[in-house]
Short mmCIF file of C-alpha atoms in Angstrom, two decimals:
data_model
loop_
_atom_site.label_atom_id
_atom_site.label_comp_id
_atom_site.label_asym_id
_atom_site.label_seq_id
_atom_site.Cartn_x
_atom_site.Cartn_y
_atom_site.Cartn_z
CA MET H 1 24.18 -30.92 -8.14
CA ARG H 2 20.40 -30.67 -8.48
CA THR H 3 18.07 -29.97 -5.64
CA HIS H 4 14.34 -30.60 -5.62
CA ALA H 5 11.74 -28.60 -3.75
CA LYS H 6 9.48 -30.50 -1.39
CA PRO H 7 5.80 -30.76 -2.43
CA ALA H 8 4.73 -28.52 0.45
CA GLU H 9 7.18 -25.83 -0.64
CA VAL H 10 5.94 -25.97 -4.23
CA THR H 11 2.33 -25.73 -3.08
CA ALA H 12 3.10 -22.70 -0.90
CA LEU H 13 4.91 -20.99 -3.75
CA LEU H 14 2.01 -21.59 -6.13
CA LEU H 15 -0.46 -20.19 -3.60
CA ILE H 16 1.61 -17.03 -3.18
CA VAL H 17 1.94 -16.54 -6.93
CA ALA H 18 -1.76 -17.17 -7.45
CA CYS H 19 -2.72 -14.74 -4.69
CA GLY H 20 -0.54 -12.00 -6.11
CA GLY H 21 -1.74 -12.65 -9.64
CA CYS H 22 -5.47 -12.50 -8.82
CA ALA H 23 -5.67 -8.76 -8.17
CA GLN H 24 -3.48 -8.01 -11.19
CA TRP H 25 -5.56 -10.26 -13.46
CA ASN H 26 -8.82 -8.73 -12.24
CA TYR H 27 -7.42 -5.24 -12.72
CA GLN H 28 -6.43 -6.01 -16.29
CA GLN H 29 -10.03 -7.06 -17.07
CA LEU H 30 -11.28 -3.61 -16.11
CA LYS H 31 -11.20 -1.30 -19.13
CA ILE H 32 -11.77 2.42 -19.56
CA GLY H 33 -15.25 2.95 -21.00
CA GLN H 34 -16.78 -0.32 -19.77
CA GLY H 35 -20.38 -0.17 -18.61
CA PRO H 36 -21.93 -2.02 -15.64
CA ALA H 37 -22.83 -5.10 -17.69
CA GLU H 38 -19.14 -5.55 -18.52
CA TYR H 39 -17.43 -4.80 -15.19
CA ASP H 40 -20.03 -5.95 -12.62
CA ARG H 41 -18.69 -9.50 -12.16
CA ILE H 42 -14.96 -8.92 -12.63
CA LEU H 43 -14.00 -8.11 -9.04
CA PRO H 44 -14.75 -10.71 -6.29
CA ALA H 45 -18.03 -9.83 -4.57
CA ASP H 46 -16.80 -10.58 -1.05
CA GLN H 47 -13.86 -8.17 -1.46
CA THR H 48 -15.68 -5.41 -3.34
CA ARG H 49 -17.99 -2.56 -2.38
CA ARG H 50 -19.80 0.16 -4.32
CA THR H 51 -19.02 3.73 -3.27
CA GLU H 52 -20.43 7.09 -4.25
CA GLY H 53 -17.54 7.65 -6.67
CA GLY H 54 -17.18 4.14 -8.04
CA ILE H 55 -15.97 0.72 -6.90
CA ALA H 56 -13.46 -0.29 -4.22
CA SER H 57 -11.92 -3.74 -3.87
CA TRP H 58 -9.54 -4.80 -1.09
CA SER H 59 -7.60 -8.03 -0.47
CA ASP H 60 -5.21 -8.55 2.41
CA ASP H 61 -3.17 -11.70 3.03
CA PRO H 62 -1.01 -11.36 6.19
CA LEU H 63 0.59 -14.78 5.64
CA ALA H 64 1.86 -13.74 2.22
CA GLY H 65 2.57 -10.20 3.42
CA ARG H 66 0.54 -8.77 0.54
CA SER H 67 -2.26 -6.23 0.21
CA ASP H 68 -3.99 -5.12 -2.99
CA ALA H 69 -6.39 -2.21 -3.46
CA THR H 70 -8.33 -1.79 -6.69
CA ILE H 71 -10.30 1.40 -7.32
CA ALA H 72 -12.54 2.11 -10.30
CA PHE H 73 -13.81 5.66 -10.78
CA LEU H 74 -17.11 5.86 -12.64
CA SER H 75 -18.45 8.51 -14.99
CA ARG H 76 -21.88 10.06 -14.60
CA ASP H 77 -23.36 7.35 -16.79
CA ARG H 78 -21.60 4.65 -14.67
CA ARG H 79 -18.87 3.78 -17.16
CA ILE H 80 -15.30 3.25 -15.97
CA ALA H 81 -13.52 6.60 -16.21
CA GLY H 82 -10.40 5.51 -14.32
CA ARG H 83 -8.83 2.48 -12.69
CA PHE H 84 -6.03 2.11 -10.13
CA LEU H 85 -4.29 -0.89 -8.58
CA THR H 86 -2.09 -0.39 -5.53
CA SER H 87 -0.08 -3.39 -4.30
CA ARG H 88 2.00 -3.59 -1.14
CA VAL H 89 4.31 -6.54 -0.47
CA GLU H 90 6.29 -6.96 2.75
CA ARG H 91 9.20 -9.37 2.55
CA ILE H 92 10.81 -10.87 5.64
CA GLY H 93 14.19 -12.56 5.29
CA LEU H 94 17.81 -11.55 5.53
CA ARG H 95 16.56 -8.10 4.56
CA ARG H 96 13.15 -6.84 5.59
CA GLU H 97 11.74 -4.63 2.88
CA VAL H 98 8.50 -3.23 1.59
CA GLU H 99 7.59 -2.81 -2.07
CA VAL H 100 4.67 -0.63 -3.13
CA THR H 101 3.50 -0.37 -6.72
CA LEU H 102 0.68 1.72 -8.15
CA GLU H 103 -0.52 1.56 -11.74
CA GLY H 104 -3.51 3.42 -13.04
CA GLU H 105 -5.13 5.29 -15.86
CA LEU H 106 -7.87 7.86 -16.21
CA ASP H 107 -9.76 9.38 -19.13
CA PRO H 108 -10.28 13.07 -18.28
CA ARG H 109 -13.25 13.29 -20.68
CA LEU H 110 -15.18 10.49 -18.98
CA ALA H 111 -14.21 11.87 -15.57
CA ALA H 112 -15.37 15.38 -16.55
CA LEU H 113 -11.85 16.72 -15.89
CA GLU H 114 -10.90 17.78 -19.44
CA ARG H 115 -9.54 21.15 -18.32
CA THR H 116 -7.54 19.76 -15.40
CA GLY H 117 -3.84 18.91 -15.54
CA PRO H 118 -2.48 15.52 -14.39
CA ILE H 119 -1.16 16.70 -11.01
CA ASP H 120 -4.39 18.53 -10.21
CA ILE H 121 -6.29 15.39 -11.22
CA LEU H 122 -4.22 13.43 -8.71
CA ARG H 123 -4.99 16.06 -6.06
CA ALA H 124 -8.72 15.74 -6.78
CA LEU H 125 -8.57 11.94 -6.55
CA LEU H 126 -6.55 12.16 -3.33
CA SER H 127 -9.14 14.44 -1.74
CA GLU H 128 -12.04 12.19 -2.75
CA LEU H 129 -10.38 8.96 -1.61
CA ALA H 130 -9.03 10.33 1.67
CA GLN H 131 -12.41 11.69 2.74
CA PHE H 132 -14.26 8.41 2.24
CA GLN H 133 -16.06 7.37 5.43
CA GLY H 134 -17.82 4.13 4.45
CA GLU H 135 -17.28 0.60 5.72
CA GLN H 136 -13.81 -0.66 6.58
CA LEU H 137 -13.14 -2.77 3.49
CA ALA H 138 -13.76 0.13 1.11
CA ARG H 139 -12.05 2.53 3.50
CA ASP H 140 -8.84 0.47 3.42
CA ALA H 141 -8.88 0.34 -0.38
CA ASN H 142 -9.51 4.06 -0.66
CA ALA H 143 -6.98 5.05 2.00
CA TYR H 144 -4.13 2.89 0.67
CA THR H 145 -4.69 4.31 -2.80
CA ALA H 146 -4.88 7.85 -1.39
CA ALA H 147 -1.66 7.41 0.59
CA THR H 148 0.19 6.18 -2.50
CA ILE H 149 -1.16 9.04 -4.61
CA ALA H 150 0.00 11.44 -1.88
CA ARG H 151 3.51 9.98 -2.17
CA MET H 152 3.34 10.44 -5.95
CA ILE H 153 2.38 14.09 -5.62
CA ALA H 154 5.08 14.77 -3.04
CA ALA H 155 7.71 13.17 -5.29
CA TRP H 156 6.84 15.45 -8.21
CA PRO H 157 9.21 18.49 -8.43
CA GLY H 158 7.78 21.72 -7.12
CA THR H 159 4.65 20.25 -5.56
CA ASP H 160 3.40 19.60 -2.06
CA THR H 161 0.54 17.55 -0.68
CA PRO H 162 -2.08 18.23 2.00
CA ALA H 163 -2.20 14.53 2.93
CA GLN H 164 -0.66 15.06 6.37
CA ARG H 165 -3.62 17.28 7.25
CA MET H 166 -6.21 14.74 6.14
CA THR H 167 -7.87 13.01 9.07
CA GLY H 168 -7.31 9.27 9.26
CA LEU H 169 -4.71 9.05 6.50
CA SER H 170 -1.52 9.26 8.59
CA ASP H 171 -1.52 5.53 9.52
CA TYR H 172 -1.69 4.56 5.86
CA MET H 173 1.01 7.07 4.92
CA ASP H 174 3.31 5.26 7.36
CA ARG H 175 2.83 2.03 5.38
CA VAL H 176 3.70 3.55 2.00
CA PRO H 177 7.39 4.53 1.76
CA SER H 178 8.32 7.86 0.22
CA GLY H 179 11.02 8.48 -2.36
CA GLY H 180 9.63 6.22 -5.07
CA GLU H 181 9.64 6.78 -8.81
CA THR H 182 6.58 8.58 -10.15
CA THR H 183 5.58 8.41 -13.81
CA ILE H 184 2.84 10.31 -15.62
CA VAL H 185 2.23 9.76 -19.34
CA VAL H 186 -0.56 11.05 -21.61
CA ASP H 187 -1.28 8.75 -24.57
CA ARG H 188 -2.55 9.72 -28.02
CA GLU H 189 -6.19 9.35 -26.97
CA GLY H 190 -5.66 11.71 -24.04
CA VAL H 191 -5.81 8.96 -21.39
CA ILE H 192 -3.42 9.69 -18.53
CA ARG H 193 -1.37 6.77 -17.21
CA PHE H 194 0.03 6.96 -13.69
CA GLY H 195 2.71 4.89 -11.96
CA TYR H 196 4.54 4.75 -8.63
CA HIS H 197 7.14 2.22 -7.49
CA VAL H 198 9.27 2.07 -4.38
CA VAL H 199 11.28 -0.56 -2.51
CA ALA H 200 12.43 0.42 0.98
CA PRO H 201 13.88 -1.32 4.06
CA ARG H 202 11.36 -2.06 6.76
#
């Protein structure tokens, strides 16, 4: 027996898919090594702010239960040295759950961190993001990314994180579940790729 979705249901589904795909699509357009002429118009202007360390973009859709934070770290000559996308989805149904995913990459040469290991790079990024004190939109993007990086560091064997001592970060830590899977891979060009994924009951 076939069932057919009502037009309103189809429209709602398409809107949710489109909303979730926007941040991911924008993130994929950002490339390591791009200069200002290439990346300036990729992220939506009304959701994006310049910061001392780079670019912060934040989108939050309470109706869809989704938040996306995009961070681009810039080199001294304003090229993209690193990019991170942190997505948080809260699902409400028979089971209430939260899914948080982080994907990112960083070129230590462009970031002037050639002699720094991956975990120490994450610690440096965490410190920079967590201490940001600019306007709220950029602060949310920075803090969500920082909280997720803190969870990554804590999940790595034999490491700890100072995130609990960082002023203003505790509320964001509460929204990013611990116990996720952390991945760190260095490719042939020396670019470090980071990942974190967790699904937890809410």
